């Protein structure tokens, strides 16, 4: 929930917490406190840079966010935000995973590969017209969410958020060749549910059987559906989430191997080392030295 995670994310500015802590609307923020060690975020963030710069890294995709640029960060992404300039200022919307999931549930043609696309397509340089349109969205969102006389505040907020994310999703949809030729909606939903489960359980559960059981299907069928939808097997995706987090932590020289093994839920350093070498061909030390 944003009330816990946002305390680590947001400082120095005007903040309004809304909808029972499901939504935060923040103006003129000078700092976005995300750990220097890339971590999987539990909240969604929409950031408009008003001035200055900030370094954003999502799954090794780095961008220096500058004035009049918008960053859209989805829950479950591996994120770090560092190197904020002394004059950095932004407006930011923070929403809980539950609110984000309810927003996307209104998409009739949602593809799970949207999450993959947004790893590297998370920032946008806005035109003057687009900035004004975002400010209108931002103001409407805050106004709707904090109106105590409105009996359908959450529903109104969901509609506004759906319009915003549909604009983002429309760009993905129009660019993705994978969307051509139609799709099986049942399989698409299954793939989406699988990706959501990975985001929640990738540390504790690295076996396909766990996810298949959660989805009430066989491991073989799950692997077939995910392979068909993404080009990778279910096991490949589970491993990728775990490996990417380990790599991100190895790049931070302040964490030792034991600390990394604890944080990533491996039994000990040896089991982490075997897992990492099996899937990368390198030892933990070799990767850290050549990062």
XYZ file of C-alpha atoms in Angstrom:
291
model
C 0.000 0.000 0.000
C 1.277 3.498 -0.721
C 1.048 4.568 2.918
C 4.022 2.300 3.703
C 6.016 2.364 0.478
C 5.384 6.031 -0.236
C 7.034 7.100 2.986
C 10.252 5.792 1.447
C 9.497 7.355 -1.948
C 8.296 10.877 -1.377
C 9.683 13.814 0.603
C 9.640 17.625 0.554
C 6.466 18.841 -1.085
C 2.691 18.933 -0.920
C 1.212 15.439 -0.619
C -2.415 14.338 -0.458
C -3.174 10.739 0.533
C -6.509 9.596 -0.866
C -8.889 6.648 -1.196
C -7.862 4.966 2.030
C -4.170 5.195 1.181
C -4.627 3.656 -2.281
C -3.586 6.867 -4.017
C -1.135 9.704 -3.400
C -1.029 12.919 -5.410
C 2.141 14.910 -4.782
C 3.089 18.371 -6.036
C 6.486 20.077 -6.246
C 8.455 17.146 -4.875
C 12.210 17.620 -4.490
C 13.057 13.998 -3.679
C 11.872 10.531 -4.673
C 13.455 8.179 -2.185
C 13.956 4.840 -3.865
C 16.766 2.650 -2.569
C 20.062 2.903 -4.447
C 19.878 -0.888 -4.765
C 17.334 -1.635 -7.538
C 14.266 -3.244 -5.995
C 10.947 -4.552 -7.251
C 8.451 -1.811 -6.477
C 5.047 -2.626 -5.006
C 3.431 0.592 -6.244
C 2.829 2.321 -9.552
C 4.299 5.779 -10.169
C 3.588 8.513 -12.702
C 6.263 11.224 -12.556
C 6.304 14.546 -14.418
C 9.681 16.295 -14.190
C 9.172 20.052 -13.771
C 12.858 20.959 -13.640
C 16.280 19.428 -13.046
C 17.162 15.792 -13.719
C 17.003 12.339 -12.122
C 18.549 9.023 -13.160
C 15.975 6.260 -13.521
C 16.923 2.632 -14.076
C 14.343 -0.062 -14.843
C 15.674 -3.559 -15.544
C 19.040 -2.113 -16.667
C 17.332 0.419 -18.967
C 18.727 3.784 -17.867
C 17.307 7.208 -18.683
C 18.072 10.673 -17.322
C 14.645 12.169 -16.727
C 14.625 15.887 -17.582
C 12.208 18.823 -17.664
C 8.881 18.156 -19.397
C 9.470 14.400 -19.460
C 7.070 11.850 -18.023
C 8.062 8.534 -16.425
C 5.504 5.745 -16.026
C 6.633 3.019 -13.616
C 4.481 -0.077 -13.177
C 4.184 -2.190 -10.020
C 6.503 -5.178 -10.080
C 9.295 -3.473 -12.010
C 12.923 -3.531 -10.883
C 13.547 0.152 -10.205
C 16.096 2.592 -8.863
C 15.952 6.396 -8.959
C 19.233 8.141 -8.144
C 21.405 11.180 -8.892
C 18.691 13.798 -8.450
C 20.018 17.237 -9.350
C 19.962 19.975 -6.707
C 17.137 21.755 -8.547
C 15.023 18.649 -9.221
C 11.276 19.163 -8.922
C 8.405 16.930 -9.991
C 4.730 16.126 -9.667
C 4.021 12.483 -8.928
C 1.075 10.130 -8.627
C 1.557 6.952 -6.564
C -1.048 4.203 -6.676
C -1.323 0.884 -4.885
C -1.018 -2.420 -6.693
C -4.708 -3.082 -5.968
C -5.761 0.184 -7.588
C -3.453 -0.468 -10.546
C -4.809 -4.005 -11.014
C -8.377 -2.721 -10.914
C -7.454 -0.094 -13.494
C -6.061 -2.664 -15.919
C -8.956 -5.041 -15.340
C -11.018 -2.677 -17.483
C -8.862 -3.367 -20.552
C -10.648 -5.799 -22.861
C -7.542 -6.572 -24.959
C -4.771 -6.429 -22.419
C -1.542 -8.258 -23.280
C 0.803 -9.459 -20.519
C 3.733 -8.423 -22.724
C 2.843 -4.817 -21.920
C 4.873 -5.287 -18.724
C 7.887 -6.338 -20.783
C 7.445 -3.429 -23.192
C 7.318 -0.928 -20.319
C 10.737 -2.016 -19.069
C 12.366 0.035 -21.827
C 9.545 2.368 -22.910
C 8.781 4.013 -19.593
C 9.630 7.652 -20.373
C 8.072 10.174 -22.722
C 9.109 13.643 -23.859
C 5.942 15.729 -23.765
C 4.914 18.541 -26.085
C 3.396 21.720 -24.693
C -0.073 20.417 -25.494
C 0.635 17.078 -23.817
C 1.927 18.816 -20.687
C -1.283 20.807 -20.395
C -3.311 17.643 -20.931
C -1.357 15.850 -18.191
C -1.873 18.760 -15.793
C -5.597 18.558 -16.495
C -5.542 14.816 -15.771
C -3.477 15.381 -12.628
C -5.837 18.078 -11.341
C -8.962 16.078 -12.156
C -7.536 13.009 -10.426
C -6.819 14.926 -7.226
C -10.161 16.721 -7.282
C -12.196 13.570 -7.832
C -10.306 11.529 -5.259
C -10.618 14.017 -2.420
C -14.246 15.054 -2.940
C -16.019 13.737 0.198
C -19.466 14.404 -1.286
C -18.924 12.053 -4.229
C -20.273 8.574 -3.536
C -18.329 7.058 -6.438
C -14.891 8.550 -5.881
C -12.977 5.337 -6.467
C -14.939 4.532 -9.611
C -14.277 8.055 -10.945
C -10.565 7.729 -10.208
C -10.462 4.344 -11.937
C -12.013 5.841 -15.073
C -9.437 8.648 -15.146
C -6.573 6.218 -14.584
C -7.894 3.943 -17.322
C -7.886 6.820 -19.798
C -4.279 7.608 -18.870
C -3.024 4.019 -19.052
C -5.024 3.335 -22.213
C -3.071 6.125 -23.918
C 0.152 4.404 -22.844
C -1.173 0.981 -23.804
C -2.371 2.274 -27.176
C 1.206 3.157 -28.094
C 2.351 -0.346 -27.187
C -0.564 -1.926 -29.036
C 0.082 0.046 -32.214
C 3.801 -0.790 -32.210
C 3.684 -4.447 -31.243
C 3.708 -6.890 -34.144
C 2.655 -9.521 -31.620
C -0.805 -8.005 -31.506
C -1.442 -8.612 -35.222
C -3.642 -11.469 -36.288
C -5.775 -11.549 -33.160
C -5.257 -13.504 -29.956
C -6.899 -16.047 -27.711
C -8.347 -13.977 -24.867
C -8.404 -16.930 -22.466
C -4.712 -17.600 -22.986
C -3.926 -13.889 -22.794
C -5.608 -13.635 -19.394
C -3.795 -16.745 -18.215
C -0.447 -15.272 -19.263
C -1.299 -12.007 -17.523
C -2.226 -13.821 -14.308
C 1.048 -15.764 -14.504
C 3.107 -12.563 -14.769
C 1.236 -11.086 -11.809
C 1.994 -14.191 -9.745
C 5.693 -14.043 -10.634
C 5.871 -10.466 -9.373
C 4.489 -11.600 -6.025
C 6.260 -14.931 -5.528
C 9.458 -15.094 -7.639
C 11.710 -15.031 -4.552
C 10.026 -17.828 -2.636
C 8.928 -20.014 -5.543
C 11.085 -20.736 -8.580
C 9.301 -23.893 -9.745
C 6.682 -23.857 -12.511
C 4.476 -26.298 -10.580
C 3.709 -23.679 -7.918
C 2.360 -21.222 -10.495
C 0.480 -23.915 -12.409
C -1.189 -25.005 -9.174
C -2.177 -21.415 -8.394
C -3.736 -21.132 -11.851
C -5.392 -24.574 -11.605
C -3.696 -25.924 -14.739
C -0.855 -28.340 -15.485
C 2.757 -27.206 -15.662
C 2.952 -28.436 -19.255
C -0.031 -26.366 -20.355
C 1.235 -23.270 -18.542
C 4.626 -23.533 -20.221
C 2.968 -23.961 -23.615
C 0.765 -20.886 -23.165
C 3.603 -18.677 -21.929
C 5.908 -19.857 -24.712
C 3.206 -19.067 -27.263
C 2.526 -15.628 -25.786
C 6.069 -14.441 -25.124
C 8.576 -16.652 -26.902
C 9.954 -17.813 -23.540
C 8.918 -20.662 -21.283
C 7.366 -20.133 -17.867
C 10.600 -21.337 -16.247
C 12.603 -18.828 -18.299
C 10.514 -15.963 -16.949
C 10.763 -17.120 -13.334
C 14.528 -17.408 -13.632
C 14.808 -14.039 -15.375
C 13.065 -12.192 -12.552
C 15.356 -13.788 -9.973
C 18.569 -13.310 -11.980
C 17.853 -9.678 -12.816
C 17.426 -8.847 -9.142
C 20.669 -10.608 -8.200
C 22.558 -8.810 -10.983
C 21.196 -5.463 -9.839
C 22.352 -6.123 -6.285
C 25.798 -7.267 -7.423
C 26.233 -3.925 -9.159
C 25.896 -2.282 -5.767
C 29.286 -2.837 -4.119
C 27.942 -2.060 -0.620
C 26.091 -5.406 -0.419
C 28.072 -8.581 0.213
C 27.110 -12.006 -1.154
C 25.617 -13.163 2.126
C 23.343 -10.111 2.295
C 22.255 -10.688 -1.294
C 21.467 -14.366 -0.641
C 19.317 -13.412 2.362
C 17.456 -10.662 0.505
C 16.751 -12.914 -2.487
C 15.572 -15.785 -0.269
C 18.262 -18.343 -1.086
C 19.194 -20.827 1.638
C 22.837 -19.733 1.619
C 25.594 -18.225 -0.507
C 26.406 -21.572 -2.115
C 22.881 -22.194 -3.392
C 22.730 -18.647 -4.756
C 26.106 -19.136 -6.431
C 25.048 -22.411 -8.073
C 21.793 -20.908 -9.311
C 23.523 -17.834 -10.712
C 26.291 -19.764 -12.457
C 23.843 -22.255 -13.958
C 21.863 -19.497 -15.632
C 24.609 -16.984 -16.493
C 27.761 -19.060 -16.910
C 29.554 -16.776 -14.434
C 30.260 -16.846 -10.726
C 28.879 -14.074 -8.546
C 32.372 -12.635 -8.095
C 33.127 -12.746 -11.814
C 29.942 -10.863 -12.629
C 30.616 -8.245 -9.960
C 34.142 -7.679 -11.265
C 33.008 -7.362 -14.879
C 29.726 -5.530 -14.320
